[in-house]
mmCIF file of C-alpha atoms in Angstrom:
data_model
loop_
_atom_site.group_PDB
_atom_site.id
_atom_site.type_symbol
_atom_site.label_atom_id
_atom_site.label_comp_id
_atom_site.label_asym_id
_atom_site.label_seq_id
_atom_site.Cartn_x
_atom_site.Cartn_y
_atom_site.Cartn_z
ATOM 1 C CA UNK A 18 232.897 112.530 -88.488
ATOM 2 C CA UNK A 19 230.430 109.672 -88.835
ATOM 3 C CA UNK A 20 226.713 110.160 -88.254
ATOM 4 C CA UNK A 21 225.891 109.411 -84.615
ATOM 5 C CA UNK A 22 224.481 105.875 -84.570
ATOM 6 C CA UNK A 23 222.448 104.579 -81.654
ATOM 7 C CA UNK A 24 222.112 100.785 -81.489
ATOM 8 C CA UNK A 25 219.526 99.206 -79.188
ATOM 9 C CA UNK A 26 219.387 95.424 -79.040
ATOM 10 C CA UNK A 27 218.875 92.604 -76.556
ATOM 11 C CA UNK A 28 219.169 89.857 -79.179
ATOM 12 C CA UNK A 29 222.144 87.557 -78.720
ATOM 13 C CA UNK A 30 221.475 85.046 -81.497
ATOM 14 C CA UNK A 31 221.553 85.196 -85.283
ATOM 15 C CA UNK A 32 220.150 88.293 -86.999
ATOM 16 C CA UNK A 33 216.677 87.593 -88.374
ATOM 17 C CA UNK A 34 217.351 89.381 -91.678
ATOM 18 C CA UNK A 35 215.037 92.385 -91.533
ATOM 19 C CA UNK A 36 215.244 95.922 -90.170
ATOM 20 C CA UNK A 37 212.133 97.732 -89.024
ATOM 21 C CA UNK A 38 212.144 101.321 -90.237
ATOM 22 C CA UNK A 39 210.171 104.298 -89.109
ATOM 23 C CA UNK A 40 207.023 105.194 -91.059
ATOM 24 C CA UNK A 41 207.099 108.524 -92.859
ATOM 25 C CA UNK A 42 204.611 110.794 -94.516
ATOM 26 C CA UNK A 43 204.560 110.370 -98.269
ATOM 27 C CA UNK A 44 204.915 113.436 -100.441
ATOM 28 C CA UNK A 45 201.197 113.146 -101.234
ATOM 29 C CA UNK A 46 200.667 116.785 -102.198
ATOM 30 C CA UNK A 47 202.596 116.403 -105.453
ATOM 31 C CA UNK A 48 199.576 114.697 -107.040
ATOM 32 C CA UNK A 49 197.542 117.863 -106.467
ATOM 33 C CA UNK A 50 199.965 120.408 -107.953
ATOM 34 C CA UNK A 51 201.536 120.808 -111.385
ATOM 35 C CA UNK A 52 205.058 119.332 -111.403
ATOM 36 C CA UNK A 53 207.488 121.138 -113.703
ATOM 37 C CA UNK A 54 210.654 119.170 -114.535
ATOM 38 C CA UNK A 55 213.976 119.850 -116.252
ATOM 39 C CA UNK A 56 214.428 123.310 -114.754
ATOM 40 C CA UNK A 57 218.099 124.249 -114.532
ATOM 41 C CA UNK A 58 217.703 127.116 -112.074
ATOM 42 C CA UNK A 59 214.833 129.392 -113.026
ATOM 43 C CA UNK A 60 211.743 128.943 -115.151
ATOM 44 C CA UNK A 61 209.863 131.987 -116.399
ATOM 45 C CA UNK A 62 206.207 131.116 -116.816
ATOM 46 C CA UNK A 63 204.160 133.489 -118.940
ATOM 47 C CA UNK A 64 200.650 134.394 -117.800
ATOM 48 C CA UNK A 65 198.145 135.452 -120.422
ATOM 49 C CA UNK A 66 194.874 137.181 -119.618
ATOM 50 C CA UNK A 67 192.505 137.593 -122.568
ATOM 51 C CA UNK A 68 189.628 139.965 -121.923
ATOM 52 C CA UNK A 69 186.948 138.824 -124.351
ATOM 53 C CA UNK A 70 184.330 141.374 -125.384
ATOM 54 C CA UNK A 71 181.542 141.262 -127.961
ATOM 55 C CA UNK A 72 181.072 143.981 -130.559
ATOM 56 C CA UNK A 73 178.402 144.850 -133.118
ATOM 57 C CA UNK A 74 179.099 143.348 -136.559
ATOM 58 C CA UNK A 75 180.823 145.442 -139.247
ATOM 59 C CA UNK A 76 182.163 144.849 -142.740
ATOM 60 C CA UNK A 77 185.697 145.595 -141.542
ATOM 61 C CA UNK A 78 187.992 143.664 -139.213
ATOM 62 C CA UNK A 79 187.751 145.496 -135.894
ATOM 63 C CA UNK A 80 189.895 144.112 -133.063
ATOM 64 C CA UNK A 81 188.417 144.358 -129.569
ATOM 65 C CA UNK A 82 189.308 143.361 -126.052
ATOM 66 C CA UNK A 83 192.713 143.270 -124.408
ATOM 67 C CA UNK A 84 195.440 140.666 -124.062
ATOM 68 C CA UNK A 85 197.751 141.075 -121.064
ATOM 69 C CA UNK A 86 200.911 139.009 -120.715
ATOM 70 C CA UNK A 87 202.872 138.953 -117.469
ATOM 71 C CA UNK A 88 205.356 136.466 -116.063
ATOM 72 C CA UNK A 89 205.996 134.543 -112.879
ATOM 73 C CA UNK A 90 209.416 133.138 -111.969
ATOM 74 C CA UNK A 91 209.882 129.692 -110.432
ATOM 75 C CA UNK A 92 213.329 129.559 -108.807
ATOM 76 C CA UNK A 93 214.925 126.323 -107.637
ATOM 77 C CA UNK A 94 217.259 125.796 -104.702
ATOM 78 C CA UNK A 95 219.665 122.921 -104.232
ATOM 79 C CA UNK A 96 219.530 120.678 -101.162
ATOM 80 C CA UNK A 97 221.290 117.598 -99.904
ATOM 81 C CA UNK A 98 220.821 114.852 -97.314
ATOM 82 C CA UNK A 99 223.923 112.927 -96.247
ATOM 83 C CA UNK A 100 224.713 110.187 -93.739
ATOM 84 C CA UNK A 101 227.918 108.408 -92.727
ATOM 85 C CA UNK A 102 228.022 105.101 -90.851
ATOM 86 C CA UNK A 103 231.133 103.660 -89.232
ATOM 87 C CA UNK A 104 231.454 99.896 -89.638
ATOM 88 C CA UNK A 105 233.015 99.369 -86.210
ATOM 89 C CA UNK A 106 229.768 100.551 -84.601
ATOM 90 C CA UNK A 107 228.194 97.324 -85.842
ATOM 91 C CA UNK A 108 230.858 94.882 -84.554
ATOM 92 C CA UNK A 109 228.707 94.082 -81.510
ATOM 93 C CA UNK A 110 225.407 94.103 -83.339
ATOM 94 C CA UNK A 111 223.583 91.383 -85.286
ATOM 95 C CA UNK A 112 225.501 92.220 -88.455
ATOM 96 C CA UNK A 113 228.883 91.757 -86.749
ATOM 97 C CA UNK A 114 230.143 89.182 -89.247
ATOM 98 C CA UNK A 115 229.665 91.607 -92.126
ATOM 99 C CA UNK A 116 231.316 94.438 -90.185
ATOM 100 C CA UNK A 117 234.288 92.207 -89.338
ATOM 101 C CA UNK A 118 234.659 91.450 -93.041
ATOM 102 C CA UNK A 119 234.764 95.146 -93.891
ATOM 103 C CA UNK A 120 231.244 95.729 -95.150
ATOM 104 C CA UNK A 121 227.844 96.807 -93.911
ATOM 105 C CA UNK A 122 225.118 94.187 -93.955
ATOM 106 C CA UNK A 123 222.965 94.532 -97.090
ATOM 107 C CA UNK A 124 219.615 94.822 -95.308
ATOM 108 C CA UNK A 125 220.960 97.726 -93.245
ATOM 109 C CA UNK A 126 222.120 99.562 -96.379
ATOM 110 C CA UNK A 127 218.782 98.960 -98.104
ATOM 111 C CA UNK A 128 216.858 100.110 -95.057
ATOM 112 C CA UNK A 129 218.885 103.285 -94.615
ATOM 113 C CA UNK A 130 218.474 104.141 -98.313
ATOM 114 C CA UNK A 131 214.719 103.538 -98.067
ATOM 115 C CA UNK A 132 214.563 105.610 -94.880
ATOM 116 C CA UNK A 133 216.425 108.498 -96.472
ATOM 117 C CA UNK A 134 214.180 108.489 -99.537
ATOM 118 C CA UNK A 135 211.051 108.360 -97.393
ATOM 119 C CA UNK A 136 212.422 111.061 -95.105
ATOM 120 C CA UNK A 137 213.187 113.316 -98.069
ATOM 121 C CA UNK A 138 209.619 112.874 -99.335
ATOM 122 C CA UNK A 139 208.192 113.574 -95.888
ATOM 123 C CA UNK A 140 210.294 116.701 -95.397
ATOM 124 C CA UNK A 141 209.384 118.003 -98.833
ATOM 125 C CA UNK A 142 205.698 117.409 -98.107
ATOM 126 C CA UNK A 143 205.971 119.991 -95.318
ATOM 127 C CA UNK A 144 208.288 122.423 -97.110
ATOM 128 C CA UNK A 145 206.065 122.472 -100.194
ATOM 129 C CA UNK A 146 203.463 124.290 -98.086
ATOM 130 C CA UNK A 147 205.153 125.872 -95.075
ATOM 131 C CA UNK A 148 208.840 126.235 -95.935
ATOM 132 C CA UNK A 149 210.533 129.575 -95.251
ATOM 133 C CA UNK A 150 213.502 130.508 -97.399
ATOM 134 C CA UNK A 151 215.173 132.280 -94.464
ATOM 135 C CA UNK A 152 215.465 128.979 -92.585
ATOM 136 C CA UNK A 153 218.438 126.734 -93.314
ATOM 137 C CA UNK A 154 217.555 123.926 -95.705
ATOM 138 C CA UNK A 155 214.160 125.357 -96.701
ATOM 139 C CA UNK A 156 212.531 127.089 -99.640
ATOM 140 C CA UNK A 157 209.449 129.305 -99.546
ATOM 141 C CA UNK A 158 206.360 127.101 -99.532
ATOM 142 C CA UNK A 159 203.044 127.824 -101.189
ATOM 143 C CA UNK A 160 201.344 129.050 -98.003
ATOM 144 C CA UNK A 161 204.350 131.285 -97.286
ATOM 145 C CA UNK A 162 204.111 132.818 -100.760
ATOM 146 C CA UNK A 163 200.325 133.133 -100.618
ATOM 147 C CA UNK A 164 200.461 134.890 -97.251
ATOM 148 C CA UNK A 165 202.663 137.626 -98.745
ATOM 149 C CA UNK A 166 200.409 138.249 -101.749
ATOM 150 C CA UNK A 167 197.694 140.870 -101.294
ATOM 151 C CA UNK A 168 195.986 139.804 -104.530
ATOM 152 C CA UNK A 169 194.890 136.502 -102.943
ATOM 153 C CA UNK A 170 191.251 136.285 -101.817
ATOM 154 C CA UNK A 171 191.533 135.838 -98.049
ATOM 155 C CA UNK A 172 188.683 134.976 -95.688
ATOM 156 C CA UNK A 173 188.396 137.772 -93.123
ATOM 157 C CA UNK A 174 188.981 137.059 -89.416
ATOM 158 C CA UNK A 175 189.736 133.321 -89.622
ATOM 159 C CA UNK A 176 189.756 131.295 -86.399
ATOM 160 C CA UNK A 177 190.817 127.770 -85.426
ATOM 161 C CA UNK A 178 188.785 125.059 -87.106
ATOM 162 C CA UNK A 179 186.585 122.642 -85.156
ATOM 163 C CA UNK A 180 184.027 119.994 -86.042
ATOM 164 C CA UNK A 181 181.344 122.515 -85.091
ATOM 165 C CA UNK A 182 182.496 125.294 -87.448
ATOM 166 C CA UNK A 183 184.281 123.501 -90.290
ATOM 167 C CA UNK A 184 181.341 123.468 -92.712
ATOM 168 C CA UNK A 185 180.548 127.148 -92.129
ATOM 169 C CA UNK A 186 184.216 128.079 -92.622
ATOM 170 C CA UNK A 187 184.450 126.110 -95.857
ATOM 171 C CA UNK A 188 181.392 127.986 -97.106
ATOM 172 C CA UNK A 189 183.087 131.287 -96.249
ATOM 173 C CA UNK A 190 186.159 130.155 -98.159
ATOM 174 C CA UNK A 191 184.121 129.148 -101.201
ATOM 175 C CA UNK A 192 182.434 132.539 -101.161
ATOM 176 C CA UNK A 193 185.879 134.043 -101.860
ATOM 177 C CA UNK A 194 186.476 131.918 -104.977
ATOM 178 C CA UNK A 195 186.327 134.126 -108.097
ATOM 179 C CA UNK A 196 183.418 133.370 -110.408
ATOM 180 C CA UNK A 197 185.766 132.755 -113.339
ATOM 181 C CA UNK A 198 187.587 130.047 -111.358
ATOM 182 C CA UNK A 199 184.412 128.460 -110.049
ATOM 183 C CA UNK A 200 182.941 128.222 -113.560
ATOM 184 C CA UNK A 201 186.148 127.248 -115.336
ATOM 185 C CA UNK A 202 186.400 124.028 -117.320
ATOM 186 C CA UNK A 203 189.208 123.074 -114.918
ATOM 187 C CA UNK A 204 187.437 122.658 -111.610
ATOM 188 C CA UNK A 205 189.287 124.038 -108.577
ATOM 189 C CA UNK A 206 190.254 121.811 -105.654
ATOM 190 C CA UNK A 207 189.632 122.363 -101.956
ATOM 191 C CA UNK A 208 192.986 121.835 -100.200
ATOM 192 C CA UNK A 209 193.283 120.860 -96.521
ATOM 193 C CA UNK A 210 195.376 118.596 -94.325
ATOM 194 C CA UNK A 211 194.293 115.283 -92.822
ATOM 195 C CA UNK A 212 193.393 116.769 -89.444
ATOM 196 C CA UNK A 213 191.087 119.304 -91.085
ATOM 197 C CA UNK A 214 189.517 116.586 -93.232
ATOM 198 C CA UNK A 215 188.917 114.555 -90.062
ATOM 199 C CA UNK A 216 187.031 117.534 -88.617
ATOM 200 C CA UNK A 217 184.936 117.595 -91.767
ATOM 201 C CA UNK A 218 184.155 113.880 -91.382
ATOM 202 C CA UNK A 219 183.184 114.465 -87.746
ATOM 203 C CA UNK A 220 180.850 117.247 -88.844
ATOM 204 C CA UNK A 221 179.246 114.907 -91.356
ATOM 205 C CA UNK A 222 178.812 112.224 -88.710
ATOM 206 C CA UNK A 223 177.152 114.728 -86.365
ATOM 207 C CA UNK A 224 174.818 115.758 -89.194
ATOM 208 C CA UNK A 225 173.771 112.145 -89.737
ATOM 209 C CA UNK A 226 175.788 111.588 -92.918
ATOM 210 C CA UNK A 227 177.091 108.245 -91.712
ATOM 211 C CA UNK A 228 177.479 106.902 -95.244
ATOM 212 C CA UNK A 229 180.123 109.598 -95.895
ATOM 213 C CA UNK A 230 181.885 109.136 -92.583
ATOM 214 C CA UNK A 231 182.095 105.364 -92.372
ATOM 215 C CA UNK A 232 182.302 104.175 -95.975
ATOM 216 C CA UNK A 233 186.016 105.031 -95.988
ATOM 217 C CA UNK A 234 187.948 105.021 -99.289
ATOM 218 C CA UNK A 235 184.806 104.001 -101.179
ATOM 219 C CA UNK A 236 183.586 107.603 -100.899
ATOM 220 C CA UNK A 237 185.507 110.244 -102.827
ATOM 221 C CA UNK A 238 186.300 113.208 -100.536
ATOM 222 C CA UNK A 239 184.207 116.119 -101.760
ATOM 223 C CA UNK A 240 182.365 119.112 -100.349
ATOM 224 C CA UNK A 241 178.681 118.937 -101.220
ATOM 225 C CA UNK A 242 179.627 116.627 -104.082
ATOM 226 C CA UNK A 243 180.901 119.635 -106.045
ATOM 227 C CA UNK A 244 184.409 120.487 -104.867
ATOM 228 C CA UNK A 245 186.940 117.640 -104.808
ATOM 229 C CA UNK A 246 189.000 117.726 -101.615
ATOM 230 C CA UNK A 247 192.794 117.430 -101.934
ATOM 231 C CA UNK A 248 194.093 115.979 -98.661
ATOM 232 C CA UNK A 249 197.648 117.267 -98.213
ATOM 233 C CA UNK A 250 199.385 116.112 -94.998
ATOM 234 C CA UNK A 251 202.002 118.873 -95.180
ATOM 235 C CA UNK A 252 199.539 121.751 -94.983
ATOM 236 C CA UNK A 253 199.433 123.561 -91.623
ATOM 237 C CA UNK A 254 196.482 123.084 -89.285
ATOM 238 C CA UNK A 255 193.504 125.459 -89.555
ATOM 239 C CA UNK A 256 194.484 126.357 -93.119
ATOM 240 C CA UNK A 257 192.572 125.726 -96.347
ATOM 241 C CA UNK A 258 192.838 127.036 -99.885
ATOM 242 C CA UNK A 259 190.833 126.705 -103.071
ATOM 243 C CA UNK A 260 192.826 126.730 -106.295
ATOM 244 C CA UNK A 261 193.200 125.024 -109.640
ATOM 245 C CA UNK A 262 195.890 122.374 -109.863
ATOM 246 C CA UNK A 263 197.357 124.142 -112.902
ATOM 247 C CA UNK A 264 197.855 127.288 -110.806
ATOM 248 C CA UNK A 265 200.079 125.627 -108.169
ATOM 249 C CA UNK A 266 203.552 124.555 -109.278
ATOM 250 C CA UNK A 267 206.343 122.401 -107.889
ATOM 251 C CA UNK A 268 209.602 122.624 -109.805
ATOM 252 C CA UNK A 269 212.686 120.420 -109.902
ATOM 253 C CA UNK A 270 215.460 119.445 -112.265
ATOM 254 C CA UNK A 271 215.333 115.651 -112.537
ATOM 255 C CA UNK A 272 212.600 113.689 -110.797
ATOM 256 C CA UNK A 273 215.007 110.743 -110.681
ATOM 257 C CA UNK A 274 217.161 112.707 -108.206
ATOM 258 C CA UNK A 275 214.350 112.266 -105.658
ATOM 259 C CA UNK A 276 214.703 108.485 -105.912
ATOM 260 C CA UNK A 277 218.491 108.215 -105.964
ATOM 261 C CA UNK A 278 220.937 107.708 -103.082
ATOM 262 C CA UNK A 279 224.672 107.461 -103.774
ATOM 263 C CA UNK A 280 226.367 104.902 -101.506
ATOM 264 C CA UNK A 281 230.164 105.120 -101.217
ATOM 265 C CA UNK A 282 232.308 102.685 -99.197
ATOM 266 C CA UNK A 283 235.369 104.665 -98.051
ATOM 267 C CA UNK A 284 237.519 101.601 -97.301
ATOM 268 C CA UNK A 285 239.811 102.200 -100.287
ATOM 269 C CA UNK A 286 240.721 105.532 -98.659
ATOM 270 C CA UNK A 287 241.659 103.755 -95.395
ATOM 271 C CA UNK A 288 238.373 104.661 -93.691
ATOM 272 C CA UNK A 289 235.846 102.394 -92.002
ATOM 273 C CA UNK A 290 232.960 104.618 -93.067
ATOM 274 C CA UNK A 291 230.154 104.190 -95.573
ATOM 275 C CA UNK A 292 228.650 107.393 -96.930
ATOM 276 C CA UNK A 293 225.112 107.938 -98.211
ATOM 277 C CA UNK A 294 224.341 111.071 -100.235
ATOM 278 C CA UNK A 295 221.285 112.530 -101.973
ATOM 279 C CA UNK A 296 221.199 115.861 -103.827
ATOM 280 C CA UNK A 297 218.229 117.475 -105.559
ATOM 281 C CA UNK A 298 216.627 120.807 -106.490
ATOM 282 C CA UNK A 299 213.216 122.087 -105.443
ATOM 283 C CA UNK A 300 211.004 125.150 -105.452
ATOM 284 C CA UNK A 301 207.339 126.152 -105.675
ATOM 285 C CA UNK A 302 205.376 128.995 -107.190
ATOM 286 C CA UNK A 303 201.862 129.780 -108.374
ATOM 287 C CA UNK A 304 200.509 131.657 -111.342
ATOM 288 C CA UNK A 305 197.591 133.908 -110.401
ATOM 289 C CA UNK A 306 197.234 135.037 -106.801
ATOM 290 C CA UNK A 307 193.831 136.550 -107.540
ATOM 291 C CA UNK A 308 192.570 133.102 -108.549
ATOM 292 C CA UNK A 309 193.334 131.600 -105.125
ATOM 293 C CA UNK A 310 191.043 131.731 -102.076
ATOM 294 C CA UNK A 311 192.687 131.174 -98.691
ATOM 295 C CA UNK A 312 191.613 130.591 -95.081
ATOM 296 C CA UNK A 313 193.859 130.443 -92.061
ATOM 297 C CA UNK A 314 194.809 132.258 -88.852
ATOM 298 C CA UNK A 315 197.919 134.298 -89.585
ATOM 299 C CA UNK A 316 197.173 134.597 -93.286
ATOM 300 C CA UNK A 317 196.713 138.107 -94.624
#
């Protein structure tokens, strides 16, 4: 059965040659996590903790300290997005001549492919953070995994964020960041969504920091000029975390699968349908829960 297609047009003349497509969120969060490719199904990531201690000098070799190796498993799940358009649905539309000749108009095909790719990116932007494996077509997102981990450093009694409390709540969150993470050579990032960042800008405006609020892209988003802010549209409202990029992972098999749509004209099988299909693998994980600080109502 073909995908339900709704056509709305009042144009009676020649088609202008361009389809307007809906704007989607980009999968912006991927630039703030570590992307692991070429995973067939599972990737076992070893975690090494080296407890360095000093000892008084001796003439003999005397080993000290402890080295602890554990592992974390990143498991992928396979997903697909598929569409089917029936050519006869376009016999009365602007692309009627193409439909009458047994094909879909090229601009329509290009637009649908672009829409599917953008929609896949937008959906993954949300799942990367808030997906729940028990829901059809979802995998456990980072916030879902973090919420279930009692080793994470949670801010006690979090409430909804406002322009009046955002700075104080960020300071509470930063107080939960382990000293080793804060002083690491890899500086941690402060993760929040665009709505939360807007609250932060409002707070700066109210405090008289107009240069930060109105300079736009010219000003790098930071907190107190120390913590770089990672603006991730897919994160839930009222939720923030502090973590190192290397500690948050997104896994897939081939990145090219995220930019590939298979288009199959079914006419040779006596059908008037054109099928569009995308298939890919995805999953997230993190390394050290005790190196993550988290804020958010509903989080542990």
